[in-house]
Amino acid sequence: MRASADLQGEESLSGLFLGQTDYGPVILSLQYHVLTGSNFSPYFGAGVGRILFLDEKDRALTDFDVEDTWAPAVQAGFRWRIHNNWSANFDVRYAPFKADITGNLGPAPVQAEVEVDPTIVSIGIAYRF
């Protein structure tokens, strides 16, 4: 999954469009699947994610950069066996993170922090060989 963010300044940088970046998480989770004895199987997970920032674009800040960061991740979902080897799944992940921003406002160096609380919703279809 890849998302885009327009980063606006606050406090002393209020009203400035600092820059734009694309970002996406790479998440490693351990899952616990509840054995229900039916076609429906809920699961819960926890892990860690690496948030990667790509294609940063300068706006008010030149040399605009957002540092990649680590984040905790939790998830809950379910798997539903449709027929024989076919199944569908749905899950929701939450991976809040903070990332450092650097750049220059004219000749002055600027440091800031962005805080994001993303919720990631996934659906899928699987075939087991």
mmCIF file of N, CA and C in Angstrom:
data_model
loop_
_atom_site.group_PDB
_atom_site.id
_atom_site.type_symbol
_atom_site.label_atom_id
_atom_site.label_comp_id
_atom_site.label_asym_id
_atom_site.label_seq_id
_atom_site.Cartn_x
_atom_site.Cartn_y
_atom_site.Cartn_z
ATOM 1 N N MET A 1 0.830 -1.175 0.000
ATOM 2 C CA MET A 1 0.000 0.000 0.000
ATOM 3 C C MET A 1 0.874 1.236 0.000
ATOM 4 N N ARG A 2 0.486 2.213 -0.787
ATOM 5 C CA ARG A 2 1.237 3.457 -0.874
ATOM 6 C C ARG A 2 0.254 4.614 -0.744
ATOM 7 N N ALA A 3 0.586 5.591 0.084
ATOM 8 C CA ALA A 3 -0.277 6.750 0.301
ATOM 9 C C ALA A 3 0.520 8.018 0.048
ATOM 10 N N SER A 4 -0.171 9.111 -0.135
ATOM 11 C CA SER A 4 0.463 10.402 -0.365
ATOM 12 C C SER A 4 0.041 11.361 0.734
ATOM 13 N N ALA A 5 0.956 12.243 1.140
ATOM 14 C CA ALA A 5 0.644 13.201 2.200
ATOM 15 C C ALA A 5 1.179 14.578 1.840
ATOM 16 N N ASP A 6 0.331 15.602 2.028
ATOM 17 C CA ASP A 6 0.737 17.002 1.934
ATOM 18 C C ASP A 6 0.999 17.460 3.357
ATOM 19 N N LEU A 7 2.206 17.920 3.635
ATOM 20 C CA LEU A 7 2.585 18.266 5.005
ATOM 21 C C LEU A 7 2.527 19.774 5.207
ATOM 22 N N GLN A 8 1.655 20.188 6.119
ATOM 23 C CA GLN A 8 1.435 21.593 6.447
ATOM 24 C C GLN A 8 2.156 21.931 7.745
ATOM 25 N N GLY A 9 2.667 23.140 7.822
ATOM 26 C CA GLY A 9 3.349 23.585 9.027
ATOM 27 C C GLY A 9 2.380 24.008 10.109
ATOM 28 N N GLU A 10 2.841 23.937 11.354
ATOM 29 C CA GLU A 10 2.087 24.417 12.508
ATOM 30 C C GLU A 10 3.011 25.288 13.341
ATOM 31 N N GLU A 11 2.438 25.937 14.336
ATOM 32 C CA GLU A 11 3.166 26.817 15.256
ATOM 33 C C GLU A 11 3.945 27.859 14.463
ATOM 34 N N SER A 12 5.279 27.925 14.577
ATOM 35 C CA SER A 12 6.050 28.968 13.889
ATOM 36 C C SER A 12 6.042 28.805 12.361
ATOM 37 N N LEU A 13 5.669 27.614 11.865
ATOM 38 C CA LEU A 13 5.586 27.381 10.414
ATOM 39 C C LEU A 13 4.136 27.343 9.935
ATOM 40 N N SER A 14 3.217 27.859 10.752
ATOM 41 C CA SER A 14 1.793 27.806 10.450
ATOM 42 C C SER A 14 1.487 28.458 9.103
ATOM 43 N N GLY A 15 0.638 27.793 8.323
ATOM 44 C CA GLY A 15 0.225 28.315 7.027
ATOM 45 C C GLY A 15 1.140 27.946 5.880
ATOM 46 N N LEU A 16 2.269 27.315 6.157
ATOM 47 C CA LEU A 16 3.198 26.931 5.088
ATOM 48 C C LEU A 16 2.948 25.495 4.646
ATOM 49 N N PHE A 17 2.946 25.283 3.356
ATOM 50 C CA PHE A 17 2.873 23.939 2.759
ATOM 51 C C PHE A 17 4.325 23.477 2.646
ATOM 52 N N LEU A 18 4.788 22.679 3.622
ATOM 53 C CA LEU A 18 6.204 22.324 3.732
ATOM 54 C C LEU A 18 6.693 21.464 2.579
ATOM 55 N N GLY A 19 5.894 20.449 2.210
ATOM 56 C CA GLY A 19 6.309 19.532 1.157
ATOM 57 C C GLY A 19 5.302 18.423 0.997
ATOM 58 N N GLN A 20 5.603 17.551 0.078
ATOM 59 C CA GLN A 20 4.719 16.415 -0.202
ATOM 60 C C GLN A 20 5.579 15.158 -0.280
ATOM 61 N N THR A 21 5.002 14.042 0.164
ATOM 62 C CA THR A 21 5.724 12.777 0.115
ATOM 63 C C THR A 21 4.756 11.620 -0.082
ATOM 64 N N ASP A 22 5.234 10.572 -0.690
ATOM 65 C CA ASP A 22 4.516 9.302 -0.733
ATOM 66 C C ASP A 22 5.122 8.436 0.353
ATOM 67 N N TYR A 23 4.303 7.587 0.968
ATOM 68 C CA TYR A 23 4.819 6.713 2.014
ATOM 69 C C TYR A 23 4.071 5.396 2.002
ATOM 70 N N GLY A 24 4.697 4.404 2.569
ATOM 71 C CA GLY A 24 4.060 3.096 2.667
ATOM 72 C C GLY A 24 4.733 2.271 3.752
ATOM 73 N N PRO A 25 3.961 1.403 4.395
ATOM 74 C CA PRO A 25 4.519 0.577 5.455
ATOM 75 C C PRO A 25 4.945 -0.803 4.949
ATOM 76 N N VAL A 26 5.963 -1.339 5.564
ATOM 77 C CA VAL A 26 6.328 -2.745 5.424
ATOM 78 C C VAL A 26 6.161 -3.308 6.830
ATOM 79 N N ILE A 27 5.201 -4.223 7.012
ATOM 80 C CA ILE A 27 4.838 -4.670 8.357
ATOM 81 C C ILE A 27 5.101 -6.168 8.520
ATOM 82 N N LEU A 28 5.776 -6.519 9.598
ATOM 83 C CA LEU A 28 6.005 -7.910 9.973
ATOM 84 C C LEU A 28 5.193 -8.177 11.234
ATOM 85 N N SER A 29 4.260 -9.145 11.158
ATOM 86 C CA SER A 29 3.366 -9.426 12.280
ATOM 87 C C SER A 29 3.357 -10.899 12.637
ATOM 88 N N LEU A 30 3.132 -11.179 13.887
ATOM 89 C CA LEU A 30 2.807 -12.520 14.346
ATOM 90 C C LEU A 30 1.298 -12.540 14.555
ATOM 91 N N GLN A 31 0.653 -13.615 14.100
ATOM 92 C CA GLN A 31 -0.798 -13.709 14.206
ATOM 93 C C GLN A 31 -1.195 -14.914 15.038
ATOM 94 N N TYR A 32 -2.284 -14.738 15.772
ATOM 95 C CA TYR A 32 -2.904 -15.842 16.498
ATOM 96 C C TYR A 32 -4.270 -16.075 15.865
ATOM 97 N N HIS A 33 -4.476 -17.264 15.286
ATOM 98 C CA HIS A 33 -5.745 -17.630 14.666
ATOM 99 C C HIS A 33 -6.568 -18.451 15.656
ATOM 100 N N VAL A 34 -7.785 -18.016 15.915
ATOM 101 C CA VAL A 34 -8.691 -18.706 16.821
ATOM 102 C C VAL A 34 -9.301 -19.883 16.069
ATOM 103 N N LEU A 35 -9.107 -21.089 16.592
ATOM 104 C CA LEU A 35 -9.668 -22.277 15.952
ATOM 105 C C LEU A 35 -11.123 -22.417 16.371
ATOM 106 N N THR A 36 -12.019 -22.286 15.406
ATOM 107 C CA THR A 36 -13.446 -22.302 15.715
ATOM 108 C C THR A 36 -14.125 -23.590 15.265
ATOM 109 N N GLY A 37 -13.443 -24.395 14.445
ATOM 110 C CA GLY A 37 -14.056 -25.606 13.922
ATOM 111 C C GLY A 37 -15.095 -25.319 12.846
ATOM 112 N N SER A 38 -15.103 -24.083 12.339
ATOM 113 C CA SER A 38 -16.054 -23.725 11.290
ATOM 114 C C SER A 38 -15.288 -23.059 10.137
ATOM 115 N N ASN A 39 -16.006 -22.572 9.165
ATOM 116 C CA ASN A 39 -15.385 -21.885 8.023
ATOM 117 C C ASN A 39 -14.919 -20.475 8.378
ATOM 118 N N PHE A 40 -15.336 -19.972 9.511
ATOM 119 C CA PHE A 40 -14.993 -18.624 9.963
ATOM 120 C C PHE A 40 -13.894 -18.704 11.015
ATOM 121 N N SER A 41 -12.793 -17.967 10.808
ATOM 122 C CA SER A 41 -11.665 -18.005 11.736
ATOM 123 C C SER A 41 -11.148 -16.587 11.993
ATOM 124 N N PRO A 42 -11.422 -16.007 13.176
ATOM 125 C CA PRO A 42 -10.865 -14.694 13.506
ATOM 126 C C PRO A 42 -9.379 -14.803 13.867
ATOM 127 N N TYR A 43 -8.656 -13.716 13.687
ATOM 128 C CA TYR A 43 -7.255 -13.694 14.101
ATOM 129 C C TYR A 43 -6.874 -12.311 14.610
ATOM 130 N N PHE A 44 -5.803 -12.301 15.406
ATOM 131 C CA PHE A 44 -5.284 -11.088 16.011
ATOM 132 C C PHE A 44 -3.775 -11.109 15.822
ATOM 133 N N GLY A 45 -3.183 -9.946 15.687
ATOM 134 C CA GLY A 45 -1.747 -9.921 15.475
ATOM 135 C C GLY A 45 -1.105 -8.667 16.029
ATOM 136 N N ALA A 46 0.214 -8.749 16.165
ATOM 137 C CA ALA A 46 1.018 -7.612 16.594
ATOM 138 C C ALA A 46 2.382 -7.751 15.953
ATOM 139 N N GLY A 47 3.018 -6.623 15.736
ATOM 140 C CA GLY A 47 4.328 -6.674 15.118
ATOM 141 C C GLY A 47 4.945 -5.294 15.036
ATOM 142 N N VAL A 48 5.815 -5.146 14.055
ATOM 143 C CA VAL A 48 6.541 -3.902 13.855
ATOM 144 C C VAL A 48 6.510 -3.556 12.373
ATOM 145 N N GLY A 49 6.471 -2.263 12.103
ATOM 146 C CA GLY A 49 6.467 -1.809 10.723
ATOM 147 C C GLY A 49 7.579 -0.810 10.469
ATOM 148 N N ARG A 50 8.068 -0.809 9.257
ATOM 149 C CA ARG A 50 9.027 0.201 8.809
ATOM 150 C C ARG A 50 8.268 1.088 7.840
ATOM 151 N N ILE A 51 8.159 2.370 8.145
ATOM 152 C CA ILE A 51 7.453 3.308 7.292
ATOM 153 C C ILE A 51 8.490 3.942 6.363
ATOM 154 N N LEU A 52 8.289 3.742 5.066
ATOM 155 C CA LEU A 52 9.221 4.238 4.052
ATOM 156 C C LEU A 52 8.635 5.472 3.374
ATOM 157 N N PHE A 53 9.436 6.515 3.247
ATOM 158 C CA PHE A 53 9.016 7.748 2.582
ATOM 159 C C PHE A 53 9.710 7.830 1.229
ATOM 160 N N LEU A 54 8.918 8.087 0.199
ATOM 161 C CA LEU A 54 9.403 8.065 -1.180
ATOM 162 C C LEU A 54 8.974 9.341 -1.904
ATOM 163 N N ASP A 55 9.713 9.733 -2.886
ATOM 164 C CA ASP A 55 9.328 10.849 -3.767
ATOM 165 C C ASP A 55 8.975 12.127 -3.009
ATOM 166 N N GLU A 56 9.860 12.559 -2.122
ATOM 167 C CA GLU A 56 9.619 13.816 -1.415
ATOM 168 C C GLU A 56 9.742 14.985 -2.398
ATOM 169 N N LYS A 57 8.807 15.920 -2.288
ATOM 170 C CA LYS A 57 8.788 17.079 -3.187
ATOM 171 C C LYS A 57 8.824 18.356 -2.358
ATOM 172 N N ASP A 58 9.768 19.229 -2.699
ATOM 173 C CA ASP A 58 9.897 20.522 -2.016
ATOM 174 C C ASP A 58 8.676 21.392 -2.275
ATOM 175 N N ARG A 59 8.321 22.171 -1.286
ATOM 176 C CA ARG A 59 7.338 23.246 -1.443
ATOM 177 C C ARG A 59 7.949 24.450 -0.724
ATOM 178 N N ALA A 60 7.482 24.810 0.467
ATOM 179 C CA ALA A 60 8.068 25.941 1.188
ATOM 180 C C ALA A 60 9.496 25.623 1.636
ATOM 181 N N LEU A 61 9.768 24.355 1.913
ATOM 182 C CA LEU A 61 11.117 23.938 2.321
ATOM 183 C C LEU A 61 11.879 23.405 1.110
ATOM 184 N N THR A 62 13.144 23.809 0.992
ATOM 185 C CA THR A 62 14.020 23.197 -0.003
ATOM 186 C C THR A 62 14.801 22.092 0.689
ATOM 187 N N ASP A 63 15.358 21.188 -0.076
ATOM 188 C CA ASP A 63 16.054 20.015 0.467
ATOM 189 C C ASP A 63 15.149 19.275 1.456
ATOM 190 N N PHE A 64 13.857 19.239 1.160
ATOM 191 C CA PHE A 64 12.834 18.607 1.997
ATOM 192 C C PHE A 64 13.095 17.114 2.105
ATOM 193 N N ASP A 65 13.139 16.597 3.341
ATOM 194 C CA ASP A 65 13.402 15.174 3.564
ATOM 195 C C ASP A 65 12.603 14.696 4.774
ATOM 196 N N VAL A 66 11.982 13.518 4.624
ATOM 197 C CA VAL A 66 11.285 12.881 5.743
ATOM 198 C C VAL A 66 12.008 11.562 6.002
ATOM 199 N N GLU A 67 12.460 11.373 7.227
ATOM 200 C CA GLU A 67 13.230 10.181 7.597
ATOM 201 C C GLU A 67 12.326 8.958 7.739
ATOM 202 N N ASP A 68 12.754 7.822 7.162
ATOM 203 C CA ASP A 68 12.054 6.558 7.388
ATOM 204 C C ASP A 68 12.042 6.279 8.892
ATOM 205 N N THR A 69 11.018 5.571 9.369
ATOM 206 C CA THR A 69 10.888 5.354 10.806
ATOM 207 C C THR A 69 10.277 3.983 11.101
ATOM 208 N N TRP A 70 10.394 3.552 12.329
ATOM 209 C CA TRP A 70 9.794 2.301 12.810
ATOM 210 C C TRP A 70 8.505 2.606 13.532
ATOM 211 N N ALA A 71 7.576 1.641 13.528
ATOM 212 C CA ALA A 71 6.293 1.836 14.209
ATOM 213 C C ALA A 71 5.768 0.505 14.728
ATOM 214 N N PRO A 72 5.076 0.525 15.874
ATOM 215 C CA PRO A 72 4.388 -0.690 16.325
ATOM 216 C C PRO A 72 3.158 -0.901 15.431
ATOM 217 N N ALA A 73 2.721 -2.138 15.305
ATOM 218 C CA ALA A 73 1.541 -2.434 14.485
ATOM 219 C C ALA A 73 0.690 -3.490 15.187
ATOM 220 N N VAL A 74 -0.613 -3.281 15.187
ATOM 221 C CA VAL A 74 -1.560 -4.278 15.693
ATOM 222 C C VAL A 74 -2.604 -4.522 14.611
ATOM 223 N N GLN A 75 -3.217 -5.703 14.646
ATOM 224 C CA GLN A 75 -4.221 -6.023 13.644
ATOM 225 C C GLN A 75 -5.268 -6.974 14.206
ATOM 226 N N ALA A 76 -6.415 -6.955 13.564
ATOM 227 C CA ALA A 76 -7.492 -7.893 13.866
ATOM 228 C C ALA A 76 -8.207 -8.167 12.549
ATOM 229 N N GLY A 77 -8.637 -9.403 12.385
ATOM 230 C CA GLY A 77 -9.326 -9.735 11.144
ATOM 231 C C GLY A 77 -9.950 -11.104 11.220
ATOM 232 N N PHE A 78 -10.422 -11.561 10.061
ATOM 233 C CA PHE A 78 -10.972 -12.905 10.002
ATOM 234 C C PHE A 78 -10.728 -13.501 8.618
ATOM 235 N N ARG A 79 -10.673 -14.818 8.615
ATOM 236 C CA ARG A 79 -10.570 -15.588 7.371
ATOM 237 C C ARG A 79 -11.829 -16.429 7.263
ATOM 238 N N TRP A 80 -12.387 -16.474 6.081
ATOM 239 C CA TRP A 80 -13.601 -17.238 5.830
ATOM 240 C C TRP A 80 -13.323 -18.206 4.691
ATOM 241 N N ARG A 81 -13.398 -19.501 4.980
ATOM 242 C CA ARG A 81 -13.185 -20.519 3.946
ATOM 243 C C ARG A 81 -14.459 -20.595 3.111
ATOM 244 N N ILE A 82 -14.321 -20.258 1.830
ATOM 245 C CA ILE A 82 -15.474 -20.211 0.931
ATOM 246 C C ILE A 82 -15.826 -21.604 0.423
ATOM 247 N N HIS A 83 -14.806 -22.297 -0.121
ATOM 248 C CA HIS A 83 -15.040 -23.622 -0.705
ATOM 249 C C HIS A 83 -13.696 -24.304 -0.883
ATOM 250 N N ASN A 84 -13.561 -25.511 -0.381
ATOM 251 C CA ASN A 84 -12.335 -26.305 -0.515
ATOM 252 C C ASN A 84 -11.083 -25.459 -0.300
ATOM 253 N N ASN A 85 -10.359 -25.121 -1.367
ATOM 254 C CA ASN A 85 -9.087 -24.410 -1.244
ATOM 255 C C ASN A 85 -9.225 -22.886 -1.289
ATOM 256 N N TRP A 86 -10.424 -22.369 -1.491
ATOM 257 C CA TRP A 86 -10.633 -20.930 -1.610
ATOM 258 C C TRP A 86 -11.038 -20.316 -0.274
ATOM 259 N N SER A 87 -10.466 -19.146 0.015
ATOM 260 C CA SER A 87 -10.864 -18.415 1.216
ATOM 261 C C SER A 87 -10.786 -16.910 0.948
ATOM 262 N N ALA A 88 -11.456 -16.167 1.788
ATOM 263 C CA ALA A 88 -11.420 -14.705 1.736
ATOM 264 C C ALA A 88 -10.996 -14.202 3.109
ATOM 265 N N ASN A 89 -10.381 -13.023 3.143
ATOM 266 C CA ASN A 89 -10.016 -12.466 4.439
ATOM 267 C C ASN A 89 -10.250 -10.963 4.461
ATOM 268 N N PHE A 90 -10.402 -10.457 5.663
ATOM 269 C CA PHE A 90 -10.578 -9.036 5.921
ATOM 270 C C PHE A 90 -9.791 -8.722 7.181
ATOM 271 N N ASP A 91 -9.001 -7.640 7.154
ATOM 272 C CA ASP A 91 -8.351 -7.232 8.400
ATOM 273 C C ASP A 91 -8.134 -5.734 8.448
ATOM 274 N N VAL A 92 -7.930 -5.269 9.676
ATOM 275 C CA VAL A 92 -7.667 -3.865 9.957
ATOM 276 C C VAL A 92 -6.365 -3.809 10.748
ATOM 277 N N ARG A 93 -5.449 -2.951 10.293
ATOM 278 C CA ARG A 93 -4.178 -2.746 11.000
ATOM 279 C C ARG A 93 -4.079 -1.292 11.429
ATOM 280 N N TYR A 94 -3.408 -1.094 12.535
ATOM 281 C CA TYR A 94 -3.166 0.244 13.063
ATOM 282 C C TYR A 94 -1.674 0.345 13.353
ATOM 283 N N ALA A 95 -1.020 1.343 12.756
ATOM 284 C CA ALA A 95 0.430 1.489 12.916
ATOM 285 C C ALA A 95 0.783 2.972 13.074
ATOM 286 N N PRO A 96 0.598 3.539 14.279
ATOM 287 C CA PRO A 96 0.895 4.964 14.485
ATOM 288 C C PRO A 96 2.403 5.225 14.446
ATOM 289 N N PHE A 97 2.781 6.363 13.873
ATOM 290 C CA PHE A 97 4.216 6.662 13.812
ATOM 291 C C PHE A 97 4.477 8.156 13.871
ATOM 292 N N LYS A 98 5.713 8.482 14.232
ATOM 293 C CA LYS A 98 6.243 9.843 14.189
ATOM 294 C C LYS A 98 7.476 9.809 13.309
ATOM 295 N N ALA A 99 7.657 10.841 12.492
ATOM 296 C CA ALA A 99 8.824 10.903 11.611
ATOM 297 C C ALA A 99 9.420 12.306 11.650
ATOM 298 N N ASP A 100 10.734 12.383 11.525
ATOM 299 C CA ASP A 100 11.435 13.661 11.520
ATOM 300 C C ASP A 100 11.496 14.233 10.110
ATOM 301 N N ILE A 101 11.281 15.543 10.022
ATOM 302 C CA ILE A 101 11.350 16.285 8.758
ATOM 303 C C ILE A 101 12.503 17.269 8.859
ATOM 304 N N THR A 102 13.266 17.398 7.785
ATOM 305 C CA THR A 102 14.315 18.413 7.717
ATOM 306 C C THR A 102 14.209 19.130 6.376
ATOM 307 N N GLY A 103 14.772 20.305 6.314
ATOM 308 C CA GLY A 103 14.805 21.091 5.084
ATOM 309 C C GLY A 103 15.309 22.481 5.405
ATOM 310 N N ASN A 104 15.193 23.351 4.421
ATOM 311 C CA ASN A 104 15.630 24.733 4.586
ATOM 312 C C ASN A 104 14.501 25.672 4.203
ATOM 313 N N LEU A 105 14.281 26.679 5.036
ATOM 314 C CA LEU A 105 13.333 27.737 4.744
ATOM 315 C C LEU A 105 14.175 28.960 4.425
ATOM 316 N N GLY A 106 14.371 29.187 3.128
ATOM 317 C CA GLY A 106 15.353 30.192 2.708
ATOM 318 C C GLY A 106 16.722 29.687 3.133
ATOM 319 N N PRO A 107 17.529 30.514 3.806
ATOM 320 C CA PRO A 107 18.842 30.050 4.260
ATOM 321 C C PRO A 107 18.817 29.337 5.612
ATOM 322 N N ALA A 108 17.665 29.339 6.288
ATOM 323 C CA ALA A 108 17.586 28.794 7.646
ATOM 324 C C ALA A 108 17.225 27.310 7.639
ATOM 325 N N PRO A 109 18.012 26.469 8.342
ATOM 326 C CA PRO A 109 17.650 25.051 8.454
ATOM 327 C C PRO A 109 16.414 24.878 9.347
ATOM 328 N N VAL A 110 15.569 23.917 8.982
ATOM 329 C CA VAL A 110 14.330 23.663 9.709
ATOM 330 C C VAL A 110 14.271 22.191 10.088
ATOM 331 N N GLN A 111 13.845 21.923 11.329
ATOM 332 C CA GLN A 111 13.581 20.559 11.784
ATOM 333 C C GLN A 111 12.162 20.530 12.327
ATOM 334 N N ALA A 112 11.439 19.459 11.996
ATOM 335 C CA ALA A 112 10.063 19.321 12.460
ATOM 336 C C ALA A 112 9.766 17.843 12.647
ATOM 337 N N GLU A 113 8.568 17.561 13.147
ATOM 338 C CA GLU A 113 8.142 16.185 13.351
ATOM 339 C C GLU A 113 6.709 16.054 12.850
ATOM 340 N N VAL A 114 6.436 14.941 12.183
ATOM 341 C CA VAL A 114 5.077 14.649 11.735
ATOM 342 C C VAL A 114 4.583 13.437 12.514
ATOM 343 N N GLU A 115 3.317 13.486 12.933
ATOM 344 C CA GLU A 115 2.708 12.372 13.661
ATOM 345 C C GLU A 115 1.498 11.902 12.868
ATOM 346 N N VAL A 116 1.466 10.594 12.546
ATOM 347 C CA VAL A 116 0.398 10.032 11.725
ATOM 348 C C VAL A 116 -0.175 8.809 12.439
ATOM 349 N N ASP A 117 -1.495 8.685 12.422
ATOM 350 C CA ASP A 117 -2.192 7.546 13.024
ATOM 351 C C ASP A 117 -3.003 6.826 11.948
ATOM 352 N N PRO A 118 -2.326 6.093 11.046
ATOM 353 C CA PRO A 118 -3.067 5.471 9.940
ATOM 354 C C PRO A 118 -3.757 4.173 10.341
ATOM 355 N N THR A 119 -4.912 3.963 9.757
ATOM 356 C CA THR A 119 -5.632 2.699 9.861
ATOM 357 C C THR A 119 -5.632 2.092 8.462
ATOM 358 N N ILE A 120 -5.174 0.858 8.353
ATOM 359 C CA ILE A 120 -5.048 0.174 7.064
ATOM 360 C C ILE A 120 -6.081 -0.935 7.019
ATOM 361 N N VAL A 121 -6.933 -0.914 6.006
ATOM 362 C CA VAL A 121 -7.975 -1.922 5.836
ATOM 363 C C VAL A 121 -7.616 -2.765 4.622
ATOM 364 N N SER A 122 -7.645 -4.095 4.783
ATOM 365 C CA SER A 122 -7.293 -5.005 3.692
ATOM 366 C C SER A 122 -8.385 -6.041 3.488
ATOM 367 N N ILE A 123 -8.603 -6.392 2.230
ATOM 368 C CA ILE A 123 -9.450 -7.522 1.883
ATOM 369 C C ILE A 123 -8.681 -8.359 0.877
ATOM 370 N N GLY A 124 -8.934 -9.650 0.861
ATOM 371 C CA GLY A 124 -8.203 -10.505 -0.064
ATOM 372 C C GLY A 124 -8.910 -11.823 -0.322
ATOM 373 N N ILE A 125 -8.457 -12.467 -1.368
ATOM 374 C CA ILE A 125 -8.929 -13.799 -1.746
ATOM 375 C C ILE A 125 -7.683 -14.666 -1.850
ATOM 376 N N ALA A 126 -7.748 -15.886 -1.344
ATOM 377 C CA ALA A 126 -6.602 -16.785 -1.370
ATOM 378 C C ALA A 126 -7.005 -18.164 -1.930
ATOM 379 N N TYR A 127 -6.040 -18.789 -2.556
ATOM 380 C CA TYR A 127 -6.204 -20.152 -3.020
ATOM 381 C C TYR A 127 -5.056 -20.981 -2.436
ATOM 382 N N ARG A 128 -5.349 -22.022 -1.725
ATOM 383 C CA ARG A 128 -4.326 -22.871 -1.112
ATOM 384 C C ARG A 128 -4.080 -24.072 -2.009
ATOM 385 N N PHE A 129 -2.830 -24.251 -2.439
ATOM 386 C CA PHE A 129 -2.463 -25.380 -3.312
ATOM 387 C C PHE A 129 -2.277 -26.638 -2.530
#
